[in-house]
PDB file of C-alpha atoms and ligand atoms in Angstrom:
ATOM      1  CA  UNK A 106     -34.811  -0.131  31.414  1.00  0.00           C
ATOM      2  CA  UNK A 107     -35.242  -3.718  30.224  1.00  0.00           C
ATOM      3  CA  UNK A 108     -33.322  -6.603  31.759  1.00  0.00           C
ATOM      4  CA  UNK A 109     -30.127  -7.876  30.138  1.00  0.00           C
ATOM      5  CA  UNK A 110     -29.471 -11.530  30.793  1.00  0.00           C
ATOM      6  CA  UNK A 111     -26.875 -14.207  30.239  1.00  0.00           C
ATOM      7  CA  UNK A 112     -28.372 -17.651  30.852  1.00  0.00           C
ATOM      8  CA  UNK A 113     -26.449 -20.929  30.746  1.00  0.00           C
ATOM      9  CA  UNK A 114     -28.207 -24.045  29.504  1.00  0.00           C
ATOM     10  CA  UNK A 115     -26.083 -26.889  30.841  1.00  0.00           C
ATOM     11  CA  UNK A 116     -28.247 -29.512  29.119  1.00  0.00           C
ATOM     12  CA  UNK A 117     -27.560 -33.180  29.988  1.00  0.00           C
ATOM     13  CA  UNK A 118     -23.964 -32.559  31.003  1.00  0.00           C
ATOM     14  CA  UNK A 119     -21.707 -33.150  34.000  1.00  0.00           C
ATOM     15  CA  UNK A 120     -21.644 -35.361  37.061  1.00  0.00           C
ATOM     16  CA  UNK A 121     -22.644 -34.063  40.476  1.00  0.00           C
ATOM     17  CA  UNK A 122     -19.084 -33.255  41.538  1.00  0.00           C
ATOM     18  CA  UNK A 123     -18.486 -31.355  38.294  1.00  0.00           C
ATOM     19  CA  UNK A 124     -21.696 -29.398  38.822  1.00  0.00           C
ATOM     20  CA  UNK A 125     -20.573 -28.438  42.343  1.00  0.00           C
ATOM     21  CA  UNK A 126     -17.210 -27.323  40.961  1.00  0.00           C
ATOM     22  CA  UNK A 127     -18.715 -25.280  38.120  1.00  0.00           C
ATOM     23  CA  UNK A 128     -21.376 -23.607  40.272  1.00  0.00           C
ATOM     24  CA  UNK A 129     -18.795 -22.695  42.924  1.00  0.00           C
ATOM     25  CA  UNK A 130     -16.271 -21.377  40.389  1.00  0.00           C
ATOM     26  CA  UNK A 131     -18.918 -19.265  38.715  1.00  0.00           C
ATOM     27  CA  UNK A 132     -20.220 -17.847  41.966  1.00  0.00           C
ATOM     28  CA  UNK A 133     -16.694 -16.973  43.157  1.00  0.00           C
ATOM     29  CA  UNK A 134     -15.882 -15.304  39.817  1.00  0.00           C
ATOM     30  CA  UNK A 135     -19.139 -13.342  39.867  1.00  0.00           C
ATOM     31  CA  UNK A 136     -18.423 -12.051  43.365  1.00  0.00           C
ATOM     32  CA  UNK A 137     -15.522 -10.099  41.844  1.00  0.00           C
ATOM     33  CA  UNK A 138     -17.660  -8.845  38.970  1.00  0.00           C
ATOM     34  CA  UNK A 139     -20.051  -5.940  39.265  1.00  0.00           C
ATOM     35  CA  UNK A 140     -23.459  -6.719  37.803  1.00  0.00           C
ATOM     36  CA  UNK A 141     -25.583  -3.704  36.884  1.00  0.00           C
ATOM     37  CA  UNK A 142     -29.026  -3.542  38.492  1.00  0.00           C
ATOM     38  CA  UNK A 143     -30.746  -4.595  35.278  1.00  0.00           C
ATOM     39  CA  UNK A 144     -28.310  -7.440  34.552  1.00  0.00           C
ATOM     40  CA  UNK A 145     -29.029 -11.069  35.456  1.00  0.00           C
ATOM     41  CA  UNK A 146     -27.140 -14.343  35.309  1.00  0.00           C
ATOM     42  CA  UNK A 147     -29.118 -17.589  35.193  1.00  0.00           C
ATOM     43  CA  UNK A 148     -27.909 -21.183  35.212  1.00  0.00           C
ATOM     44  CA  UNK A 149     -30.046 -24.122  34.087  1.00  0.00           C
ATOM     45  CA  UNK A 150     -28.548 -27.405  35.307  1.00  0.00           C
ATOM     46  CA  UNK A 151     -30.102 -30.811  34.762  1.00  0.00           C
ATOM     47  CA  UNK A 152     -33.211 -31.386  36.886  1.00  0.00           C
ATOM     48  CA  UNK A 153     -31.433 -33.818  39.191  1.00  0.00           C
ATOM     49  CA  UNK A 154     -28.986 -31.124  40.263  1.00  0.00           C
ATOM     50  CA  UNK A 155     -31.412 -28.245  40.844  1.00  0.00           C
ATOM     51  CA  UNK A 156     -31.597 -28.733  44.624  1.00  0.00           C
ATOM     52  CA  UNK A 157     -27.859 -29.190  44.919  1.00  0.00           C
ATOM     53  CA  UNK A 158     -27.172 -26.017  42.946  1.00  0.00           C
ATOM     54  CA  UNK A 159     -29.675 -24.063  45.042  1.00  0.00           C
ATOM     55  CA  UNK A 160     -27.963 -25.365  48.202  1.00  0.00           C
ATOM     56  CA  UNK A 161     -24.477 -24.411  47.007  1.00  0.00           C
ATOM     57  CA  UNK A 162     -25.616 -20.908  46.116  1.00  0.00           C
ATOM     58  CA  UNK A 163     -27.239 -20.570  49.549  1.00  0.00           C
ATOM     59  CA  UNK A 164     -24.047 -21.730  51.316  1.00  0.00           C
ATOM     60  CA  UNK A 165     -22.018 -19.236  49.274  1.00  0.00           C
ATOM     61  CA  UNK A 166     -24.610 -16.534  50.044  1.00  0.00           C
ATOM     62  CA  UNK A 167     -24.738 -15.909  46.320  1.00  0.00           C
ATOM     63  CA  UNK A 168     -27.221 -13.166  45.431  1.00  0.00           C
ATOM     64  CA  UNK A 169     -26.261 -12.873  41.782  1.00  0.00           C
ATOM     65  CA  UNK A 170     -27.077 -16.226  40.190  1.00  0.00           C
ATOM     66  CA  UNK A 171     -30.652 -17.237  39.457  1.00  0.00           C
ATOM     67  CA  UNK A 172     -31.558 -20.854  38.799  1.00  0.00           C
ATOM     68  CA  UNK A 173     -33.684 -22.192  35.962  1.00  0.00           C
ATOM     69  CA  UNK A 174     -34.985 -25.570  34.932  1.00  0.00           C
ATOM     70  CA  UNK A 175     -34.512 -26.837  31.378  1.00  0.00           C
ATOM     71  CA  UNK A 176     -38.046 -28.178  31.237  1.00  0.00           C
ATOM     72  CA  UNK A 177     -41.381 -28.671  32.940  1.00  0.00           C
ATOM     73  CA  UNK A 178     -44.489 -30.729  32.184  1.00  0.00           C
ATOM     74  CA  UNK A 179     -47.874 -29.364  31.138  1.00  0.00           C
ATOM     75  CA  UNK A 180     -49.539 -30.753  34.315  1.00  0.00           C
ATOM     76  CA  UNK A 181     -48.690 -30.050  37.944  1.00  0.00           C
ATOM     77  CA  UNK A 182     -49.058 -33.565  39.402  1.00  0.00           C
ATOM     78  CA  UNK A 183     -50.067 -37.035  38.284  1.00  0.00           C
ATOM     79  CA  UNK A 184     -49.079 -40.231  36.534  1.00  0.00           C
ATOM     80  CA  UNK A 185     -46.397 -38.860  34.212  1.00  0.00           C
ATOM     81  CA  UNK A 186     -43.441 -41.120  34.895  1.00  0.00           C
ATOM     82  CA  UNK A 187     -40.090 -39.404  34.614  1.00  0.00           C
ATOM     83  CA  UNK A 188     -41.480 -35.880  34.329  1.00  0.00           C
ATOM     84  CA  UNK A 189     -41.125 -32.784  36.504  1.00  0.00           C
ATOM     85  CA  UNK A 190     -43.741 -30.112  37.049  1.00  0.00           C
ATOM     86  CA  UNK A 191     -43.815 -26.352  37.446  1.00  0.00           C
ATOM     87  CA  UNK A 192     -45.324 -26.851  40.924  1.00  0.00           C
ATOM     88  CA  UNK A 193     -42.324 -28.993  41.895  1.00  0.00           C
ATOM     89  CA  UNK A 194     -39.903 -26.403  40.538  1.00  0.00           C
ATOM     90  CA  UNK A 195     -41.688 -23.665  42.438  1.00  0.00           C
ATOM     91  CA  UNK A 196     -41.411 -25.712  45.622  1.00  0.00           C
ATOM     92  CA  UNK A 197     -37.611 -25.737  45.120  1.00  0.00           C
ATOM     93  CA  UNK A 198     -37.656 -21.953  44.684  1.00  0.00           C
ATOM     94  CA  UNK A 199     -36.420 -22.245  41.113  1.00  0.00           C
ATOM     95  CA  UNK A 200     -36.961 -18.887  39.377  1.00  0.00           C
ATOM     96  CA  UNK A 201     -36.936 -19.698  35.651  1.00  0.00           C
ATOM     97  CA  UNK A 202     -37.882 -22.464  33.252  1.00  0.00           C
ATOM     98  CA  UNK A 203     -37.007 -22.910  29.577  1.00  0.00           C
ATOM     99  CA  UNK A 204     -39.830 -23.678  27.160  1.00  0.00           C
ATOM    100  CA  UNK A 205     -39.706 -24.350  23.441  1.00  0.00           C
ATOM    101  CA  UNK A 206     -36.010 -25.173  23.195  1.00  0.00           C
ATOM    102  CA  UNK A 207     -35.348 -26.622  19.742  1.00  0.00           C
ATOM    103  CA  UNK A 208     -33.900 -29.826  21.234  1.00  0.00           C
ATOM    104  CA  UNK A 209     -37.199 -30.421  23.068  1.00  0.00           C
ATOM    105  CA  UNK A 210     -39.105 -29.640  19.878  1.00  0.00           C
ATOM    106  CA  UNK A 211     -36.923 -31.972  17.759  1.00  0.00           C
ATOM    107  CA  UNK A 212     -36.295 -34.927  20.086  1.00  0.00           C
ATOM    108  CA  UNK A 213     -39.418 -34.843  22.252  1.00  0.00           C
ATOM    109  CA  UNK A 214     -42.042 -33.748  19.750  1.00  0.00           C
ATOM    110  CA  UNK A 215     -42.926 -30.499  21.494  1.00  0.00           C
ATOM    111  CA  UNK A 216     -45.014 -28.369  19.162  1.00  0.00           C
ATOM    112  CA  UNK A 217     -46.271 -24.814  19.575  1.00  0.00           C
ATOM    113  CA  UNK A 218     -49.390 -25.914  21.441  1.00  0.00           C
ATOM    114  CA  UNK A 219     -47.416 -27.995  23.973  1.00  0.00           C
ATOM    115  CA  UNK A 220     -45.046 -25.072  24.456  1.00  0.00           C
ATOM    116  CA  UNK A 221     -48.065 -22.814  25.012  1.00  0.00           C
ATOM    117  CA  UNK A 222     -49.386 -25.186  27.724  1.00  0.00           C
ATOM    118  CA  UNK A 223     -45.967 -25.234  29.409  1.00  0.00           C
ATOM    119  CA  UNK A 224     -45.839 -21.443  29.417  1.00  0.00           C
ATOM    120  CA  UNK A 225     -49.279 -21.257  30.991  1.00  0.00           C
ATOM    121  CA  UNK A 226     -48.605 -23.713  33.792  1.00  0.00           C
ATOM    122  CA  UNK A 227     -45.194 -22.199  34.560  1.00  0.00           C
ATOM    123  CA  UNK A 228     -46.611 -18.673  34.736  1.00  0.00           C
ATOM    124  CA  UNK A 229     -49.516 -19.883  36.886  1.00  0.00           C
ATOM    125  CA  UNK A 230     -46.926 -21.233  39.341  1.00  0.00           C
ATOM    126  CA  UNK A 231     -45.139 -17.876  39.434  1.00  0.00           C
ATOM    127  CA  UNK A 232     -42.105 -19.000  37.437  1.00  0.00           C
ATOM    128  CA  UNK A 233     -40.481 -16.829  34.803  1.00  0.00           C
ATOM    129  CA  UNK A 234     -40.148 -18.418  31.391  1.00  0.00           C
ATOM    130  CA  UNK A 235     -37.420 -18.248  28.787  1.00  0.00           C
ATOM    131  CA  UNK A 236     -39.401 -18.925  25.639  1.00  0.00           C
ATOM    132  CA  UNK A 237     -37.195 -20.196  22.791  1.00  0.00           C
ATOM    133  CA  UNK A 238     -37.981 -19.773  19.119  1.00  0.00           C
ATOM    134  CA  UNK A 239     -35.948 -20.052  15.931  1.00  0.00           C
ATOM    135  CA  UNK A 240     -35.843 -21.490  12.459  1.00  0.00           C
ATOM    136  CA  UNK A 241     -34.019 -24.389  10.817  1.00  0.00           C
ATOM    137  CA  UNK A 242     -31.557 -23.884   7.970  1.00  0.00           C
ATOM    138  CA  UNK A 243     -34.108 -25.158   5.436  1.00  0.00           C
ATOM    139  CA  UNK A 244     -36.592 -22.525   6.526  1.00  0.00           C
ATOM    140  CA  UNK A 245     -33.968 -19.774   6.375  1.00  0.00           C
ATOM    141  CA  UNK A 246     -32.842 -20.874   2.925  1.00  0.00           C
ATOM    142  CA  UNK A 247     -36.448 -20.579   1.750  1.00  0.00           C
ATOM    143  CA  UNK A 248     -36.495 -17.110   3.321  1.00  0.00           C
ATOM    144  CA  UNK A 249     -39.498 -18.150   5.392  1.00  0.00           C
ATOM    145  CA  UNK A 250     -37.847 -17.428   8.759  1.00  0.00           C
ATOM    146  CA  UNK A 251     -39.663 -14.161   9.507  1.00  0.00           C
ATOM    147  CA  UNK A 252     -43.072 -15.819   9.067  1.00  0.00           C
ATOM    148  CA  UNK A 253     -41.968 -18.990  10.855  1.00  0.00           C
ATOM    149  CA  UNK A 254     -40.989 -17.066  13.972  1.00  0.00           C
ATOM    150  CA  UNK A 255     -44.150 -14.951  13.794  1.00  0.00           C
ATOM    151  CA  UNK A 256     -46.166 -18.205  13.834  1.00  0.00           C
ATOM    152  CA  UNK A 257     -44.206 -19.562  16.813  1.00  0.00           C
ATOM    153  CA  UNK A 258     -44.996 -16.361  18.723  1.00  0.00           C
ATOM    154  CA  UNK A 259     -48.611 -16.331  17.574  1.00  0.00           C
ATOM    155  CA  UNK A 260     -49.278 -19.953  18.543  1.00  0.00           C
ATOM    156  CA  UNK A 261     -47.425 -20.131  21.876  1.00  0.00           C
ATOM    157  CA  UNK A 262     -47.086 -16.627  23.260  1.00  0.00           C
ATOM    158  CA  UNK A 263     -49.590 -14.131  21.951  1.00  0.00           C
ATOM    159  CA  UNK A 264     -52.521 -15.434  23.991  1.00  0.00           C
ATOM    160  CA  UNK A 265     -50.778 -13.990  27.081  1.00  0.00           C
ATOM    161  CA  UNK A 266     -51.802 -10.678  28.579  1.00  0.00           C
ATOM    162  CA  UNK A 267     -49.406  -7.740  28.772  1.00  0.00           C
ATOM    163  CA  UNK A 268     -49.098  -8.416  32.486  1.00  0.00           C
ATOM    164  CA  UNK A 269     -48.181 -12.078  31.919  1.00  0.00           C
ATOM    165  CA  UNK A 270     -45.667 -11.148  29.262  1.00  0.00           C
ATOM    166  CA  UNK A 271     -43.626  -9.317  31.923  1.00  0.00           C
ATOM    167  CA  UNK A 272     -42.555 -12.767  33.154  1.00  0.00           C
ATOM    168  CA  UNK A 273     -41.418 -13.932  29.732  1.00  0.00           C
ATOM    169  CA  UNK A 274     -37.939 -13.636  28.263  1.00  0.00           C
ATOM    170  CA  UNK A 275     -37.719 -14.491  24.566  1.00  0.00           C
ATOM    171  CA  UNK A 276     -34.667 -16.325  23.226  1.00  0.00           C
ATOM    172  CA  UNK A 277     -34.109 -16.297  19.472  1.00  0.00           C
ATOM    173  CA  UNK A 278     -32.107 -19.426  18.736  1.00  0.00           C
ATOM    174  CA  UNK A 279     -31.609 -20.269  15.069  1.00  0.00           C
ATOM    175  CA  UNK A 280     -31.412 -24.076  15.006  1.00  0.00           C
ATOM    176  CA  UNK A 281     -28.566 -23.970  12.475  1.00  0.00           C
ATOM    177  CA  UNK A 282     -26.436 -22.124  15.031  1.00  0.00           C
ATOM    178  CA  UNK A 283     -27.120 -24.275  18.118  1.00  0.00           C
ATOM    179  CA  UNK A 284     -24.120 -26.375  19.056  1.00  0.00           C
ATOM    180  CA  UNK A 285     -22.748 -26.108  15.506  1.00  0.00           C
ATOM    181  CA  UNK A 286     -20.025 -23.513  15.996  1.00  0.00           C
ATOM    182  CA  UNK A 287     -21.794 -21.407  13.341  1.00  0.00           C
ATOM    183  CA  UNK A 288     -23.042 -18.169  14.860  1.00  0.00           C
ATOM    184  CA  UNK A 289     -25.613 -15.827  13.383  1.00  0.00           C
ATOM    185  CA  UNK A 290     -23.872 -12.623  12.397  1.00  0.00           C
ATOM    186  CA  UNK A 291     -24.703  -9.634  14.610  1.00  0.00           C
ATOM    187  CA  UNK A 292     -26.713  -8.254  11.661  1.00  0.00           C
ATOM    188  CA  UNK A 293     -28.688 -11.502  11.239  1.00  0.00           C
ATOM    189  CA  UNK A 294     -29.439 -11.614  14.968  1.00  0.00           C
ATOM    190  CA  UNK A 295     -30.406  -7.935  15.083  1.00  0.00           C
ATOM    191  CA  UNK A 296     -32.722  -8.308  12.083  1.00  0.00           C
ATOM    192  CA  UNK A 297     -34.747 -11.069  13.754  1.00  0.00           C
ATOM    193  CA  UNK A 298     -34.693  -9.462  17.196  1.00  0.00           C
ATOM    194  CA  UNK A 299     -36.028  -6.227  15.673  1.00  0.00           C
ATOM    195  CA  UNK A 300     -38.683  -8.301  13.879  1.00  0.00           C
ATOM    196  CA  UNK A 301     -39.727  -9.958  17.168  1.00  0.00           C
ATOM    197  CA  UNK A 302     -39.860  -6.589  18.914  1.00  0.00           C
ATOM    198  CA  UNK A 303     -41.951  -5.131  16.103  1.00  0.00           C
ATOM    199  CA  UNK A 304     -44.379  -8.069  16.389  1.00  0.00           C
ATOM    200  CA  UNK A 305     -44.642  -7.451  20.140  1.00  0.00           C
ATOM    201  CA  UNK A 306     -45.335  -3.775  19.457  1.00  0.00           C
ATOM    202  CA  UNK A 307     -48.079  -4.661  16.990  1.00  0.00           C
ATOM    203  CA  UNK A 308     -49.684  -7.285  19.215  1.00  0.00           C
ATOM    204  CA  UNK A 309     -49.351  -5.401  22.524  1.00  0.00           C
ATOM    205  CA  UNK A 310     -47.885  -1.885  22.534  1.00  0.00           C
ATOM    206  CA  UNK A 311     -44.590  -0.020  22.255  1.00  0.00           C
ATOM    207  CA  UNK A 312     -43.900  -0.073  25.999  1.00  0.00           C
ATOM    208  CA  UNK A 313     -44.410  -3.831  26.213  1.00  0.00           C
ATOM    209  CA  UNK A 314     -42.162  -4.351  23.190  1.00  0.00           C
ATOM    210  CA  UNK A 315     -39.462  -2.066  24.624  1.00  0.00           C
ATOM    211  CA  UNK A 316     -39.546  -3.781  28.012  1.00  0.00           C
ATOM    212  CA  UNK A 317     -39.290  -7.370  26.747  1.00  0.00           C
ATOM    213  CA  UNK A 318     -35.865  -8.983  26.977  1.00  0.00           C
ATOM    214  CA  UNK A 319     -34.832 -10.804  23.789  1.00  0.00           C
ATOM    215  CA  UNK A 320     -31.778 -13.058  24.039  1.00  0.00           C
ATOM    216  CA  UNK A 321     -29.712 -14.555  21.248  1.00  0.00           C
ATOM    217  CA  UNK A 322     -28.675 -18.215  21.405  1.00  0.00           C
ATOM    218  CA  UNK A 323     -26.508 -20.276  19.081  1.00  0.00           C
ATOM    219  CA  UNK A 324     -22.748 -20.796  19.412  1.00  0.00           C
ATOM    220  CA  UNK A 325     -22.298 -17.587  21.373  1.00  0.00           C
ATOM    221  CA  UNK A 326     -18.770 -17.413  22.838  1.00  0.00           C
ATOM    222  CA  UNK A 327     -16.547 -14.874  24.614  1.00  0.00           C
ATOM    223  CA  UNK A 328     -15.087 -13.946  21.208  1.00  0.00           C
ATOM    224  CA  UNK A 329     -18.394 -13.028  19.547  1.00  0.00           C
ATOM    225  CA  UNK A 330     -20.533 -11.954  22.520  1.00  0.00           C
ATOM    226  CA  UNK A 331     -19.451  -8.299  22.464  1.00  0.00           C
ATOM    227  CA  UNK A 332     -20.532  -7.795  18.856  1.00  0.00           C
ATOM    228  CA  UNK A 333     -23.802  -9.666  19.304  1.00  0.00           C
ATOM    229  CA  UNK A 334     -24.696  -7.895  22.554  1.00  0.00           C
ATOM    230  CA  UNK A 335     -23.884  -4.475  21.105  1.00  0.00           C
ATOM    231  CA  UNK A 336     -26.855  -4.757  18.747  1.00  0.00           C
ATOM    232  CA  UNK A 337     -29.705  -2.510  19.923  1.00  0.00           C
ATOM    233  CA  UNK A 338     -32.261  -5.324  20.128  1.00  0.00           C
ATOM    234  CA  UNK A 339     -30.018  -8.071  21.510  1.00  0.00           C
ATOM    235  CA  UNK A 340     -30.357  -8.120  25.304  1.00  0.00           C
ATOM    236  CA  UNK A 341     -27.900 -10.890  26.126  1.00  0.00           C
ATOM    237  CA  UNK A 342     -27.653 -14.582  25.380  1.00  0.00           C
ATOM    238  CA  UNK A 343     -28.800 -18.107  26.068  1.00  0.00           C
ATOM    239  CA  UNK A 344     -25.590 -20.072  26.112  1.00  0.00           C
ATOM    240  CA  UNK A 345     -25.060 -23.813  25.717  1.00  0.00           C
ATOM    241  CA  UNK A 346     -21.530 -25.142  25.186  1.00  0.00           C
ATOM    242  CA  UNK A 347     -19.698 -22.022  26.344  1.00  0.00           C
ATOM    243  CA  UNK A 348     -21.579 -22.035  29.674  1.00  0.00           C
ATOM    244  CA  UNK A 349     -19.995 -25.334  30.711  1.00  0.00           C
ATOM    245  CA  UNK A 350     -16.731 -23.697  31.791  1.00  0.00           C
ATOM    246  CA  UNK A 351     -16.700 -20.892  34.348  1.00  0.00           C
ATOM    247  CA  UNK A 352     -14.085 -18.835  32.492  1.00  0.00           C
ATOM    248  CA  UNK A 353     -15.814 -18.929  29.101  1.00  0.00           C
ATOM    249  CA  UNK A 354     -19.220 -18.245  30.679  1.00  0.00           C
ATOM    250  CA  UNK A 355     -17.692 -15.310  32.585  1.00  0.00           C
ATOM    251  CA  UNK A 356     -16.093 -14.138  29.329  1.00  0.00           C
ATOM    252  CA  UNK A 357     -19.607 -13.838  27.913  1.00  0.00           C
ATOM    253  CA  UNK A 358     -21.132 -12.270  31.036  1.00  0.00           C
ATOM    254  CA  UNK A 359     -18.428  -9.586  30.983  1.00  0.00           C
ATOM    255  CA  UNK A 360     -19.788  -8.442  27.615  1.00  0.00           C
ATOM    256  CA  UNK A 361     -23.306  -7.714  28.862  1.00  0.00           C
TER     257      UNK A 361
HETATM  258  C1  PEP B 985     -28.652 -23.701  23.367  1.00  0.00           C
HETATM  259  O1  PEP B 985     -28.751 -24.911  23.320  1.00  0.00           O
HETATM  260  O2  PEP B 985     -29.560 -23.021  23.874  1.00  0.00           O
HETATM  261  C2  PEP B 985     -27.448 -23.080  22.807  1.00  0.00           C
HETATM  262  C3  PEP B 985     -27.471 -21.802  22.542  1.00  0.00           C
HETATM  263  O3  PEP B 985     -26.370 -23.906  22.620  1.00  0.00           O
HETATM  264  P1  PEP B 985     -24.909 -23.479  22.069  1.00  0.00           P
HETATM  265  O4  PEP B 985     -24.515 -22.216  22.761  1.00  0.00           O
HETATM  266  O5  PEP B 985     -24.021 -24.636  22.412  1.00  0.00           O
HETATM  267  O6  PEP B 985     -25.054 -23.270  20.588  1.00  0.00           O
END
């Protein structure tokens, strides 16, 4: 049975005391919530708070929340001022890292080949990767989104072996839905998720395709999560805005 995941991308939000409050509230709420064996909850705070969040979860003896980084560099060490590496994340016992998020692609010039390098170094360090893909509105309006996503997978992901792919979670995040309040309809999400799974089947095999977790991201909220997650190929969500409050994040997790 493939994993179902709700992951929170906290982006560049919150002060340290707010992060402590949110992490604690979430952990306490999750203690009262039964997570199925194949369900996972991940939080991705800003890099500066990763250690703090790990410490809080350890103090609370939290076994349910996994921690992810929002980014890593393509090199492990060296003269890259302001950057953080997969080796550093591994040394903090961080379990996941995001790669290919559209905000990194748009504001930091990360193209498919940079994303590919990030995937490789993260996997080599034993991290699991949430690989983000998704089209802009212009591409969707031209009806080029199926090919666009196929190219993103081809250029960043499909060099991996079947074995390596086991440590990859794919997040389909249409750029027009991220932080806009506009959500893809369950049918739109399902159509692309099925497309991604079919591409995985063609490139690898049916078992690999069936076992790969594909998340939806883009203005997912407690009010639309149930419908989105009920689609056969939607295995949970990557959540931005709605992950910044424990009750709304829990409202999404409850729909897994
Ligand atoms: C995201 O940035 O990954 C995201 C899905 O954001 P939001 O939920 O705010 O649209």
